[in-house]
PDB file of C-alpha atoms in Angstrom:
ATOM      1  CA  UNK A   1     -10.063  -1.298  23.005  1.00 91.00           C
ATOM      2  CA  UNK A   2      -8.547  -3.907  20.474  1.00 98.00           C
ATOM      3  CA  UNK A   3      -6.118  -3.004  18.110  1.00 99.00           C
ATOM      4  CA  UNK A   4      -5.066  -4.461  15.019  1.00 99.00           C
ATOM      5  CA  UNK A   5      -4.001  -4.547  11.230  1.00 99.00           C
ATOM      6  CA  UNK A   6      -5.972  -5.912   7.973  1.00 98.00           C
ATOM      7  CA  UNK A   7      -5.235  -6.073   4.466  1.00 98.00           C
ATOM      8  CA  UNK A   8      -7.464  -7.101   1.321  1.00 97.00           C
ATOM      9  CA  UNK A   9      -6.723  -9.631  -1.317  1.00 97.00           C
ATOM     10  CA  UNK A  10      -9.340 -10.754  -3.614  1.00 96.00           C
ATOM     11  CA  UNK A  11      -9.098 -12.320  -7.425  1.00 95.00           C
ATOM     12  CA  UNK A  12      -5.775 -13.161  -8.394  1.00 96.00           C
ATOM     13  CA  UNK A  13      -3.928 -15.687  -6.234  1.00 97.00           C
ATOM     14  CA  UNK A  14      -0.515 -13.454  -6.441  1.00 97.00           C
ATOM     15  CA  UNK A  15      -2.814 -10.661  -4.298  1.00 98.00           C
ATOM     16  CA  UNK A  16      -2.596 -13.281  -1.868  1.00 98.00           C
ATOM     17  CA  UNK A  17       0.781 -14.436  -2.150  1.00 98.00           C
ATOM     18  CA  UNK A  18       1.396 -10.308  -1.370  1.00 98.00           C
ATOM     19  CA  UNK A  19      -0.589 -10.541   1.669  1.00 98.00           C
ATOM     20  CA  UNK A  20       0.934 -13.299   3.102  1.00 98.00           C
ATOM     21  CA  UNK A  21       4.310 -11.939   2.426  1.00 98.00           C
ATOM     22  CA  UNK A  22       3.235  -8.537   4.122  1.00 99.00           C
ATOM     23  CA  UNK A  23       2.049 -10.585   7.326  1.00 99.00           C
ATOM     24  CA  UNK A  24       5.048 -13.040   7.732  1.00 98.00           C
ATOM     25  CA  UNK A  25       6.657  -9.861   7.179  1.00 98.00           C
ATOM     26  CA  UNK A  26       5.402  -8.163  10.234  1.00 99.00           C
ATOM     27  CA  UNK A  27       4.718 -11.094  12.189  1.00 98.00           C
ATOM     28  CA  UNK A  28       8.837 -11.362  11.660  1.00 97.00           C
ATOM     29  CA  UNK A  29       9.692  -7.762  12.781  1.00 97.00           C
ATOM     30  CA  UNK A  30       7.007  -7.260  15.752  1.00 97.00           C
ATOM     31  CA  UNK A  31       7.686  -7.737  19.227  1.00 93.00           C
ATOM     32  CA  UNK A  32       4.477  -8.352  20.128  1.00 97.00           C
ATOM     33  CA  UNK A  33       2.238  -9.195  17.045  1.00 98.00           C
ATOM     34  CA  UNK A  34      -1.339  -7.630  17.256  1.00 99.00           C
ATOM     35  CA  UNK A  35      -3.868  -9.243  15.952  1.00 99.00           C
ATOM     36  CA  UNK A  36      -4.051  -9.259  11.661  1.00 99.00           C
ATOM     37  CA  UNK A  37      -6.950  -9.284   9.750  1.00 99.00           C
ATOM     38  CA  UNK A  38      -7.401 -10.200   5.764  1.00 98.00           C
ATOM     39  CA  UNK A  39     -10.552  -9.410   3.486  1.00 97.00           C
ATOM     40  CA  UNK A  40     -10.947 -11.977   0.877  1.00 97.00           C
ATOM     41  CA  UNK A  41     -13.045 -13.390  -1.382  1.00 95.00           C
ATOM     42  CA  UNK A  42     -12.454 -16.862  -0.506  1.00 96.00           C
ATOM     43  CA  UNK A  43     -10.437 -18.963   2.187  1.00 97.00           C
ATOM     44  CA  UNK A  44      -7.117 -20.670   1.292  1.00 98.00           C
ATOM     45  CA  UNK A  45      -3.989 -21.173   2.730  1.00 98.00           C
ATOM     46  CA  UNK A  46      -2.890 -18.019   2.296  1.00 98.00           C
ATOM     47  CA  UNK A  47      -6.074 -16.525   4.604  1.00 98.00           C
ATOM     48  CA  UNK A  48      -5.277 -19.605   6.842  1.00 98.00           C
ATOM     49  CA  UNK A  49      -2.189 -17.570   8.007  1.00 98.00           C
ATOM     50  CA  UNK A  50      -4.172 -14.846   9.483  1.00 99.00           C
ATOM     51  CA  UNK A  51      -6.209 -14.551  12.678  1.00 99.00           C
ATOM     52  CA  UNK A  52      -8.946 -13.049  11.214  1.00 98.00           C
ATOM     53  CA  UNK A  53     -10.690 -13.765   7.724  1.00 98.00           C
ATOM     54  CA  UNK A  54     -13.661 -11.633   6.625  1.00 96.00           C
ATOM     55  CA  UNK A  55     -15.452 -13.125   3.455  1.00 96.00           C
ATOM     56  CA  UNK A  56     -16.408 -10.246   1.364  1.00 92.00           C
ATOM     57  CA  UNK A  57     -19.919 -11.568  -1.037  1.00 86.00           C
ATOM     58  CA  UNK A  58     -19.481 -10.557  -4.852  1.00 85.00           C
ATOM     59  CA  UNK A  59     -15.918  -8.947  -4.866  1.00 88.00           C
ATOM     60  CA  UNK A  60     -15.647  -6.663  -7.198  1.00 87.00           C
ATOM     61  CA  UNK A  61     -11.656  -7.098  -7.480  1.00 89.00           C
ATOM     62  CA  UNK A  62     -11.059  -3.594  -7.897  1.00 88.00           C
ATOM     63  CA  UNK A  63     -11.285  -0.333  -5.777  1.00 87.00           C
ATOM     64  CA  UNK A  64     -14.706  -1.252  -4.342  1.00 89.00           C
ATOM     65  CA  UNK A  65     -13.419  -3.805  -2.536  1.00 90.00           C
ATOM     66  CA  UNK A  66     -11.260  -1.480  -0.712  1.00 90.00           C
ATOM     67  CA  UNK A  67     -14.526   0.839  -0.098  1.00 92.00           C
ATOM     68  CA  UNK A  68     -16.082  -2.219   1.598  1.00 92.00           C
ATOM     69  CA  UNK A  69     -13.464  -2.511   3.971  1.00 92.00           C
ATOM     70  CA  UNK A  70     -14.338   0.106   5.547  1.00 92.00           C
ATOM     71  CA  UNK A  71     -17.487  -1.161   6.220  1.00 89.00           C
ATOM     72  CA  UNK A  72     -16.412  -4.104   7.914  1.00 87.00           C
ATOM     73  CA  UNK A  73     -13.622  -3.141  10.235  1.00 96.00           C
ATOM     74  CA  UNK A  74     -12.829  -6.082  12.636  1.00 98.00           C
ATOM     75  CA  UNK A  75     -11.483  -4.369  15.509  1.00 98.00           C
ATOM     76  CA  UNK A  76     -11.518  -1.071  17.930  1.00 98.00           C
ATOM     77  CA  UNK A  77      -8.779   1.194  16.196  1.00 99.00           C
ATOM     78  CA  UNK A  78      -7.824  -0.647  12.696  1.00 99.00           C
ATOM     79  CA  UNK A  79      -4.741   0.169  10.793  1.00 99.00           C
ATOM     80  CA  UNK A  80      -5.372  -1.135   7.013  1.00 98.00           C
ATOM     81  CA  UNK A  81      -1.977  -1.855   4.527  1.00 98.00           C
ATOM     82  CA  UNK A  82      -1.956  -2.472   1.028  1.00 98.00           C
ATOM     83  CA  UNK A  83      -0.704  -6.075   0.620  1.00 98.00           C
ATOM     84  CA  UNK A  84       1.919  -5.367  -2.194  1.00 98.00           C
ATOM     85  CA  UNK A  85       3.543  -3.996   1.183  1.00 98.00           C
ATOM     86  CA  UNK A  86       6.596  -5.304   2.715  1.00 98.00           C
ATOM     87  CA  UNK A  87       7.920  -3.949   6.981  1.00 98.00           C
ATOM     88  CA  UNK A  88      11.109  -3.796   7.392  1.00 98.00           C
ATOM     89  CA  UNK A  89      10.481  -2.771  11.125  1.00 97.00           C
ATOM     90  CA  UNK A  90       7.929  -3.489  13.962  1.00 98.00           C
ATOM     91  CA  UNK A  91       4.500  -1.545  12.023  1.00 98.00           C
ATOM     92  CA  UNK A  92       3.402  -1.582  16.078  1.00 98.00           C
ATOM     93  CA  UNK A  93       5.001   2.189  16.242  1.00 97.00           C
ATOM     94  CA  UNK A  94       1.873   3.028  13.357  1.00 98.00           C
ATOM     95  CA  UNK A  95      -0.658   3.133  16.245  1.00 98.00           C
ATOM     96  CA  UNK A  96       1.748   6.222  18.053  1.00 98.00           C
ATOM     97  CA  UNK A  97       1.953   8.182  15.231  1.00 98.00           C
ATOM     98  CA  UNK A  98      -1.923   8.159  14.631  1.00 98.00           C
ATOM     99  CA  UNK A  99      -2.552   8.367  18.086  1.00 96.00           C
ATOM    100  CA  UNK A 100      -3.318  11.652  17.768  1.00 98.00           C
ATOM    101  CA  UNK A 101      -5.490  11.994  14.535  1.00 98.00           C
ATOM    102  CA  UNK A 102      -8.625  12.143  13.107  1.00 98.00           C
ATOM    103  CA  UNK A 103     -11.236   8.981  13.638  1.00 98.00           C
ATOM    104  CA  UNK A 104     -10.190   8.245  10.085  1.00 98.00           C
ATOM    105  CA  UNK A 105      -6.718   9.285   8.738  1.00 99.00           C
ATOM    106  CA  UNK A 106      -3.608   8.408   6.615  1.00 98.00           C
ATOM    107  CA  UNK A 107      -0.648   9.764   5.486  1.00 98.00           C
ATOM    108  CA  UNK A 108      -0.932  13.193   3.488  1.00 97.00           C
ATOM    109  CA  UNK A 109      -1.321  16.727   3.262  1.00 97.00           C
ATOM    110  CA  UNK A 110      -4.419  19.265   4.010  1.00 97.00           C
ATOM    111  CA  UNK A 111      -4.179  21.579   1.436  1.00 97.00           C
ATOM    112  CA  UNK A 112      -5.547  25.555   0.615  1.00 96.00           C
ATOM    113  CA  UNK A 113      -8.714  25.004  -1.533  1.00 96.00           C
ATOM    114  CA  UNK A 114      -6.946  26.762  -4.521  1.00 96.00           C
ATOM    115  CA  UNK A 115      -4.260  23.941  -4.281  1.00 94.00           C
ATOM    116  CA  UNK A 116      -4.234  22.207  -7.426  1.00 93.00           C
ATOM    117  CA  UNK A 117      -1.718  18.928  -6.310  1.00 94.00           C
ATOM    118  CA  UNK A 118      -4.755  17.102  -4.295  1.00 94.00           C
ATOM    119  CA  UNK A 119      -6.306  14.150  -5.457  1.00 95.00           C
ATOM    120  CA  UNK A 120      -9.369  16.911  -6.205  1.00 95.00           C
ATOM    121  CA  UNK A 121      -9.751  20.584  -7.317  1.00 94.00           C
ATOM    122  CA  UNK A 122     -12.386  22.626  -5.149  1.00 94.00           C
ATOM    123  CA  UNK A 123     -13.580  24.231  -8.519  1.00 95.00           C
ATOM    124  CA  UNK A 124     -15.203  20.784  -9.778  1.00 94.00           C
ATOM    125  CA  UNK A 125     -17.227  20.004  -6.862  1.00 95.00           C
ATOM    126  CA  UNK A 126     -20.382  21.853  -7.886  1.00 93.00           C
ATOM    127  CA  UNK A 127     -23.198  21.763  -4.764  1.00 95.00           C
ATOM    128  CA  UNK A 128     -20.065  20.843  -2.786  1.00 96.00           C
ATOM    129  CA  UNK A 129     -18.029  23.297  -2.591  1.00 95.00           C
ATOM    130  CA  UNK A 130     -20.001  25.047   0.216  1.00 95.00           C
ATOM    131  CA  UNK A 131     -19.454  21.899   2.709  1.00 97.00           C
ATOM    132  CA  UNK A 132     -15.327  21.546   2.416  1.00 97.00           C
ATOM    133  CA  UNK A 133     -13.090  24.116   3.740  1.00 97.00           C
ATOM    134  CA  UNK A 134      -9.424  22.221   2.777  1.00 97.00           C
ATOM    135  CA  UNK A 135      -8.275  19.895  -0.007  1.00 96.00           C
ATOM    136  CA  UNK A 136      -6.708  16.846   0.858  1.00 97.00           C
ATOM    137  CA  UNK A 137      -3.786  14.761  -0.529  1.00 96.00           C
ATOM    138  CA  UNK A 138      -3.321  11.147   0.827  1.00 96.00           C
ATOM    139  CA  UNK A 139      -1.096   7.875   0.648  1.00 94.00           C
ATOM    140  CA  UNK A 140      -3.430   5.197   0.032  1.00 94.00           C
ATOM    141  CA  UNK A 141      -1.109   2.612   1.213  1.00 96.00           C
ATOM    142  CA  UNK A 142      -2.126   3.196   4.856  1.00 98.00           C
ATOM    143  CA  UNK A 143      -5.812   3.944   6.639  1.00 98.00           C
ATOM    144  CA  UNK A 144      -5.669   4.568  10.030  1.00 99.00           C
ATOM    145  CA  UNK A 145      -9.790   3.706  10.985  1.00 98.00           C
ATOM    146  CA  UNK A 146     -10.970   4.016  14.932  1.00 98.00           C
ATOM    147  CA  UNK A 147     -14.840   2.740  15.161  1.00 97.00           C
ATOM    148  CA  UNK A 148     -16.988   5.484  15.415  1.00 97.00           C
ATOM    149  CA  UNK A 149     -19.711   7.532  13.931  1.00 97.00           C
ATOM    150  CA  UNK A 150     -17.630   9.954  12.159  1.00 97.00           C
ATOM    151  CA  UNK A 151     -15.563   6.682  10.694  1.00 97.00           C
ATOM    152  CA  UNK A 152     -18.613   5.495   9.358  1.00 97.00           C
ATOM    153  CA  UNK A 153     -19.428   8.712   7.864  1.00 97.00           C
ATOM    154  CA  UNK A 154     -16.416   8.646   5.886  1.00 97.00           C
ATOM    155  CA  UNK A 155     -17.097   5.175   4.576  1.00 96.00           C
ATOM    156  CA  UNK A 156     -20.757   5.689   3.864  1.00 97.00           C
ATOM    157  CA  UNK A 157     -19.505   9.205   1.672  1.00 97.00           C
ATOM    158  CA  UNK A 158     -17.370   7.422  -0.157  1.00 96.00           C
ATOM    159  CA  UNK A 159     -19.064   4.634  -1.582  1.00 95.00           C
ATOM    160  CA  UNK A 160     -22.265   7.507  -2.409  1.00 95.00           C
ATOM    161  CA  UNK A 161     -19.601   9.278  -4.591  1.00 95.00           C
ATOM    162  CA  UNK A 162     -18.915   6.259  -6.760  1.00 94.00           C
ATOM    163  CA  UNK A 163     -21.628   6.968  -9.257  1.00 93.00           C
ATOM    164  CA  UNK A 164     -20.078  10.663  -9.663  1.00 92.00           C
ATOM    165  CA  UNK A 165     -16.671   9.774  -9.733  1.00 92.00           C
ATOM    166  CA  UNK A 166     -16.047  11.484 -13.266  1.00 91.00           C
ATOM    167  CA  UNK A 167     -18.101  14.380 -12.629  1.00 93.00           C
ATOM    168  CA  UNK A 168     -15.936  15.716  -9.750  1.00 92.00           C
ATOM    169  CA  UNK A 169     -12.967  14.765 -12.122  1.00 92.00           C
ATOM    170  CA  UNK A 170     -10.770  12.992  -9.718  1.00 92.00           C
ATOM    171  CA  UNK A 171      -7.485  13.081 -10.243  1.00 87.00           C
ATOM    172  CA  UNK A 172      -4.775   9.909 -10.685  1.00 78.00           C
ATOM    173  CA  UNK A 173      -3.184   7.981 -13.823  1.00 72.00           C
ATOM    174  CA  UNK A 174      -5.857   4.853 -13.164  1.00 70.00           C
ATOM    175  CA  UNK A 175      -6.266   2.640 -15.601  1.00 61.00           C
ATOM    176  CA  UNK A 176     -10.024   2.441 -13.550  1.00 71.00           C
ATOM    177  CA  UNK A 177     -11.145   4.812 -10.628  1.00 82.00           C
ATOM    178  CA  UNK A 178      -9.064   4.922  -7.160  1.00 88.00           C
ATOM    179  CA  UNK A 179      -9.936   4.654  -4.134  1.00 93.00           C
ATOM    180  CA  UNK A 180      -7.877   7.907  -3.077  1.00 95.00           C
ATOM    181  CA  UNK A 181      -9.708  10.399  -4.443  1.00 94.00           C
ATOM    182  CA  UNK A 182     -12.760   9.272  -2.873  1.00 96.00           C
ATOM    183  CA  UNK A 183     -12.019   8.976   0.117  1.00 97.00           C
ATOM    184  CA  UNK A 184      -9.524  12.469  -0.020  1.00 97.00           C
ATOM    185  CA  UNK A 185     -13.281  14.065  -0.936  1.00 97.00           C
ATOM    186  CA  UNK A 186     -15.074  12.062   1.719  1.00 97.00           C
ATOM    187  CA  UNK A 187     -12.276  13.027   4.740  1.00 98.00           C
ATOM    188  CA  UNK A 188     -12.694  16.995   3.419  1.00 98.00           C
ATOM    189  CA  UNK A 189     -16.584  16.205   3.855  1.00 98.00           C
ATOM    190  CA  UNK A 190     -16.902  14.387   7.137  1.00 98.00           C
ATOM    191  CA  UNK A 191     -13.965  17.118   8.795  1.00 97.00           C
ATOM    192  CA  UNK A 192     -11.037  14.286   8.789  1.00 98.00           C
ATOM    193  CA  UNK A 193      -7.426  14.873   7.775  1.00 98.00           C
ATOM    194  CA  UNK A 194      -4.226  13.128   7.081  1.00 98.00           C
ATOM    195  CA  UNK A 195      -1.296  13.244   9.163  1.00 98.00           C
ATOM    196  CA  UNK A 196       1.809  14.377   7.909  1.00 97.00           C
ATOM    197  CA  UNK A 197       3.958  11.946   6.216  1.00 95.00           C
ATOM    198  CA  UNK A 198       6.351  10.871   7.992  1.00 94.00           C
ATOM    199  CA  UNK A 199       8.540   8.208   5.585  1.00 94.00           C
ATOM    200  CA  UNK A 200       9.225   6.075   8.344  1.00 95.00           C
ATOM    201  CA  UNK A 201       5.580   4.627   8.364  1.00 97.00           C
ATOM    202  CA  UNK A 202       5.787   4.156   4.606  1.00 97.00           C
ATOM    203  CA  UNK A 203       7.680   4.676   1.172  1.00 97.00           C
ATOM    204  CA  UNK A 204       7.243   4.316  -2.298  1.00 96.00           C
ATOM    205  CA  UNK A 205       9.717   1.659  -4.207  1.00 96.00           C
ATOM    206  CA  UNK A 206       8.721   3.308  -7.233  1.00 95.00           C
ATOM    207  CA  UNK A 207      10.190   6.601  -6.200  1.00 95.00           C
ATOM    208  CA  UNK A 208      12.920   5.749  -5.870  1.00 95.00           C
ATOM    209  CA  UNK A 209      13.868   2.690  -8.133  1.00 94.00           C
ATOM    210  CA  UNK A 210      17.396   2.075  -7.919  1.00 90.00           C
ATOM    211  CA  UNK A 211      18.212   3.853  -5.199  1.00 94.00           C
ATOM    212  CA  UNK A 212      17.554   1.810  -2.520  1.00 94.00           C
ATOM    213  CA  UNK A 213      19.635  -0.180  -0.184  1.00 94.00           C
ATOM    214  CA  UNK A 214      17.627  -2.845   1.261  1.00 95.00           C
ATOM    215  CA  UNK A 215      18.499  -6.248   3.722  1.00 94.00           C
ATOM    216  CA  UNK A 216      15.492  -7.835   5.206  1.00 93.00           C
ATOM    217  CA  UNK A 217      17.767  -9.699   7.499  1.00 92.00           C
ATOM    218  CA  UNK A 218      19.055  -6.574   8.870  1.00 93.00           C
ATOM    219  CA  UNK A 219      15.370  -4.735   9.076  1.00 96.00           C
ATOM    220  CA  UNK A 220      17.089  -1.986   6.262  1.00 96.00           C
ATOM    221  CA  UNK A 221      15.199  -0.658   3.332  1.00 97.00           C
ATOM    222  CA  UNK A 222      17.212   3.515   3.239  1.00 96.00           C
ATOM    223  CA  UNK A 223      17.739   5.660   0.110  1.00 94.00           C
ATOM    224  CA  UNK A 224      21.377   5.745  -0.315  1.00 93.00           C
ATOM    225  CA  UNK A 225      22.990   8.665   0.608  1.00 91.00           C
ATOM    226  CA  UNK A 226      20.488   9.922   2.136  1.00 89.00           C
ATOM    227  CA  UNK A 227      18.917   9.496   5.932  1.00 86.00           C
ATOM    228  CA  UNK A 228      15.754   8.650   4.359  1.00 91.00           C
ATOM    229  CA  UNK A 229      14.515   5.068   5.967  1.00 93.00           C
ATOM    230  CA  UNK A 230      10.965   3.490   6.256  1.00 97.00           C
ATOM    231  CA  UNK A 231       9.585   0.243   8.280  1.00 98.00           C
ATOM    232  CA  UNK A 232       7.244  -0.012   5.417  1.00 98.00           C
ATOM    233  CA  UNK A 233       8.056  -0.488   1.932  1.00 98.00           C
ATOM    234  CA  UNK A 234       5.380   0.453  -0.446  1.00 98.00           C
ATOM    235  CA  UNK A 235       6.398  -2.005  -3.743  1.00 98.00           C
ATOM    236  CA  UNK A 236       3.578  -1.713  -5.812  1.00 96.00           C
ATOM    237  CA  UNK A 237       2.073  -4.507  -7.382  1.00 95.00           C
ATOM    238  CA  UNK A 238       3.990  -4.181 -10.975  1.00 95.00           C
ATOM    239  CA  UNK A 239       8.070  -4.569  -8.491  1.00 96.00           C
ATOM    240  CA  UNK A 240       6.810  -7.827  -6.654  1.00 97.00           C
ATOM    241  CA  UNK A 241       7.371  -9.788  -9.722  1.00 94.00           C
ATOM    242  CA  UNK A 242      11.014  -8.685  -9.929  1.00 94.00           C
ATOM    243  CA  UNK A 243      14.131 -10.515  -8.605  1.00 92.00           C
ATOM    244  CA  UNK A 244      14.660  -7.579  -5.823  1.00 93.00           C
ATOM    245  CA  UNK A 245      11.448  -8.367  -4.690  1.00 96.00           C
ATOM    246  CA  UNK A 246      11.489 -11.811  -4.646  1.00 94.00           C
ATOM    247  CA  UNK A 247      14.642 -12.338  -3.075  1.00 93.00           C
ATOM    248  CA  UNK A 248      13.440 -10.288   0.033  1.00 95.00           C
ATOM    249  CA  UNK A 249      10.680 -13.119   0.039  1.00 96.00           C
ATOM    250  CA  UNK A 250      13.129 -15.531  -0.131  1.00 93.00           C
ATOM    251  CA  UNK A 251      15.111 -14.190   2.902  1.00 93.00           C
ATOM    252  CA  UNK A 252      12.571 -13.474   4.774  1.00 94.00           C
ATOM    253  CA  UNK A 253      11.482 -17.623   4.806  1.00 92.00           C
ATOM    254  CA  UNK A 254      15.505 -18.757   5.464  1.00 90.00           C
ATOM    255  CA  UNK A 255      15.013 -16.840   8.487  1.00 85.00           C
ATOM    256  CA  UNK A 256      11.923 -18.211   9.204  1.00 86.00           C
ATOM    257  CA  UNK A 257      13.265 -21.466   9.131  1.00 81.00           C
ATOM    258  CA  UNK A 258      16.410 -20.779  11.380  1.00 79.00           C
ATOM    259  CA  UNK A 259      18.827 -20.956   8.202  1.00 73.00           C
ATOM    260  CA  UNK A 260      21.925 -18.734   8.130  1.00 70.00           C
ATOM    261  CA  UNK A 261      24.827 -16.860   5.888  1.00 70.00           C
ATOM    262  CA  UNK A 262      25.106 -20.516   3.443  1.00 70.00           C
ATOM    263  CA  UNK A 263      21.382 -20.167   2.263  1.00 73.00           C
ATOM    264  CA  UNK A 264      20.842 -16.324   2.281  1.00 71.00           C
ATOM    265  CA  UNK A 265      24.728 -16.306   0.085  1.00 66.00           C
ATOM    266  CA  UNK A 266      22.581 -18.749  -2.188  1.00 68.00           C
ATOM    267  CA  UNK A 267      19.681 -16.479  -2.129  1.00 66.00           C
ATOM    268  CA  UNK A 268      21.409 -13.476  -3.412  1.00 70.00           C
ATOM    269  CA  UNK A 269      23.604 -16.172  -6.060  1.00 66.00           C
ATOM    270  CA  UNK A 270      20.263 -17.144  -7.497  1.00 70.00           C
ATOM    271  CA  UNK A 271      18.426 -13.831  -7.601  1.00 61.00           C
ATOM    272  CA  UNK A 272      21.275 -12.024  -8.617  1.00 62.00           C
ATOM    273  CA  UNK A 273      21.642 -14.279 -11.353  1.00 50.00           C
ATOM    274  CA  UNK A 274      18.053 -13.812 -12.243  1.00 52.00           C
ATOM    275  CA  UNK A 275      18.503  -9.966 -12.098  1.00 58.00           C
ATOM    276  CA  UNK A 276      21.890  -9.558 -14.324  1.00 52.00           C
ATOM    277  CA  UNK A 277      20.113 -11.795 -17.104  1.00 52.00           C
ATOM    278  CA  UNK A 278      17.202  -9.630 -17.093  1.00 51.00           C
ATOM    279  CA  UNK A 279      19.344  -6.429 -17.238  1.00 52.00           C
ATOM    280  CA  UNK A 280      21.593  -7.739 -20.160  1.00 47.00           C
ATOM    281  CA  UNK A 281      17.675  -9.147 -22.245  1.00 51.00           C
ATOM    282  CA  UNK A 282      16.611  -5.566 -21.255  1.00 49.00           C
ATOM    283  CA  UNK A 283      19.660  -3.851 -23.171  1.00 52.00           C
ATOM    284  CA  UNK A 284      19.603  -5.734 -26.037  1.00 56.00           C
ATOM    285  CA  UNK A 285      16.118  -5.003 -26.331  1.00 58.00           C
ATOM    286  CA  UNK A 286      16.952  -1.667 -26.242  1.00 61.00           C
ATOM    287  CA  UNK A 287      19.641  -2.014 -28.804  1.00 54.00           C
ATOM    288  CA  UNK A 288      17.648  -3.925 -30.962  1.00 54.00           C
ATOM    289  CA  UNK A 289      14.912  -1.245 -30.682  1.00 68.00           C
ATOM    290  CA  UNK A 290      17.977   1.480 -31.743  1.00 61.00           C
ATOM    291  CA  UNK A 291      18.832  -0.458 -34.960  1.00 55.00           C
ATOM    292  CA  UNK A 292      15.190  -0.759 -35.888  1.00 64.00           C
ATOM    293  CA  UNK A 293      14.752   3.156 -35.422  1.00 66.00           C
ATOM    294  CA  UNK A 294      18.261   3.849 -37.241  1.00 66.00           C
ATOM    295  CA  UNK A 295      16.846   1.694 -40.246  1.00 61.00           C
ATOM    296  CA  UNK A 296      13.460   2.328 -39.590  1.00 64.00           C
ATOM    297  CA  UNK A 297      12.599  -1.500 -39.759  1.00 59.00           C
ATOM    298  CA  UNK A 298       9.030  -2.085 -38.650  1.00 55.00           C
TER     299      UNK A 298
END
């Protein structure tokens, strides 16, 4: 059976600066690279990188794109990664710790039906409610998809939920409708569940802004002070325009090229720069914004 990663990027070129990032990124940290696929709405020379490229026909450039993935899964047992996505490890050890689950999983929790954390409540599901017997709660970040029937189920339940979305009344803060919820309802329906998250496969930057201690050139990305440590950093697409960000980038291409302490010192001289001028624009901002309150100057 083949085995192998994908990723989407469609619209904006910095979706596939992201997914290039995530896949020099792995490419970097694996032993033995599998094979990685992208979806995309057109070739460049970011898709160029990869071994596979699947052209996806009128991209919607939003969560439907993501629902078409799963329609098109290029090999046997497909792990799928959000491309504002960074490893800091060899992803490889994501096939052991789905080895055991469903034909379609991720990272999450099955939850009681009266749970009210899930990315659904039982009591909105109307003519539903009779076919789920568990509420799920899922990390989008990572799909874990094996070819089969029961995969396909899940994909072909999801996208049939679309025109419904608001009449289940999902939940999430999305500006415009996730992907999560529908497929949390669709795994409940078709009998598949997460696996329990285990923070090595993947973390949130966002949690935990700040509090991080990460070195690409030493494969580190821990919560200080804690023993919490990941091989996949989840940055979200708002962090990968910072200097943190973009000096892991940055890294991650001197070692690339063979260079050594002189360039990644310069690295962290430039970015660092970059980050303490930001910091001081951000507190006079925030001074500025005191005054103006104090006086009440519109």
């Amino acid at each position: 059976m083949s085995h192998g990663f994908l990723t989407i990027a469609t619209g904006d070129e910095k979706y596939y600066k992201m997914a290039a990032n995530l896949l020099q990124s792995y490419r970097y940290f694996s032993k033995s690279p599998l094979p990685f696929a992208i979806l995309a709405d057109r070739e460049n020379e970011y898709t160029a990188e990869f071994d596979d490229v699947m052209l996806l026909e009128n991209a919607h450039c939003n969560y439907l794109d993501k629902l078409s993935m799963l329609e098109s899964l290029p090999y046997d047992v497909n792990i799928f990664i959000d491309a504002d996505c960074i490893a800091y490890g060899d992803l490889n050890r994501l096939f052991d710790m789905f080895k055991n689950a469903d034909d379609f999983s991720c990272f999450g929790r099955v939850l009681p039906l009266n749970d009210k954390t899930g990315w659904f409540e039982y009591e909105n599901l109307g003519e539903l409610k009779q076919k789920v017997s568990y509420v799920v709660g899922l990390h989008g970040g990572v799909y874990y998809m094996r070819k089969s029937k029961r995969c396909d189920a899940v994909a072909e339940t999801a996208k049939a939920l679309v025109p419904r979305y608001k009449e289940y009344r999902f939940k999430g803060n999305f500006a415009t409708p996730g992907d999560e919820p529908l497929i949390a309802l669709s795994m409940a329906l078709n009998d598949c569940k997460p696996i329990p998250h285990d923070l090595r496969g993947i973390l949130c930057y966002w949690e935990y802004v700040g509090q991080m201690r990460l070195s690409i050139t030493d494969g580190v990305a821990v919560v200080k002070n804690t023993e919490i440590k990941t091989d996949l950093l989840h940055w979200g697409t708002r962090f990968t325009i910072t200097p943190l960000y973009r000096k892991q980038i940055a890294d991650l291409r001197t070692l690339e090229k063979g260079g050594g302490r002189t360039e990644l010192l310069l690295n962290s001289m430039q970015y660092g720069a970059v980050e303490t001028c930001g910091q001081i624009d951000r507190s006079i901002k925030r001074a500025l914004n005191k005054l103006k309150r104090i006086f009440r100057i519109k």
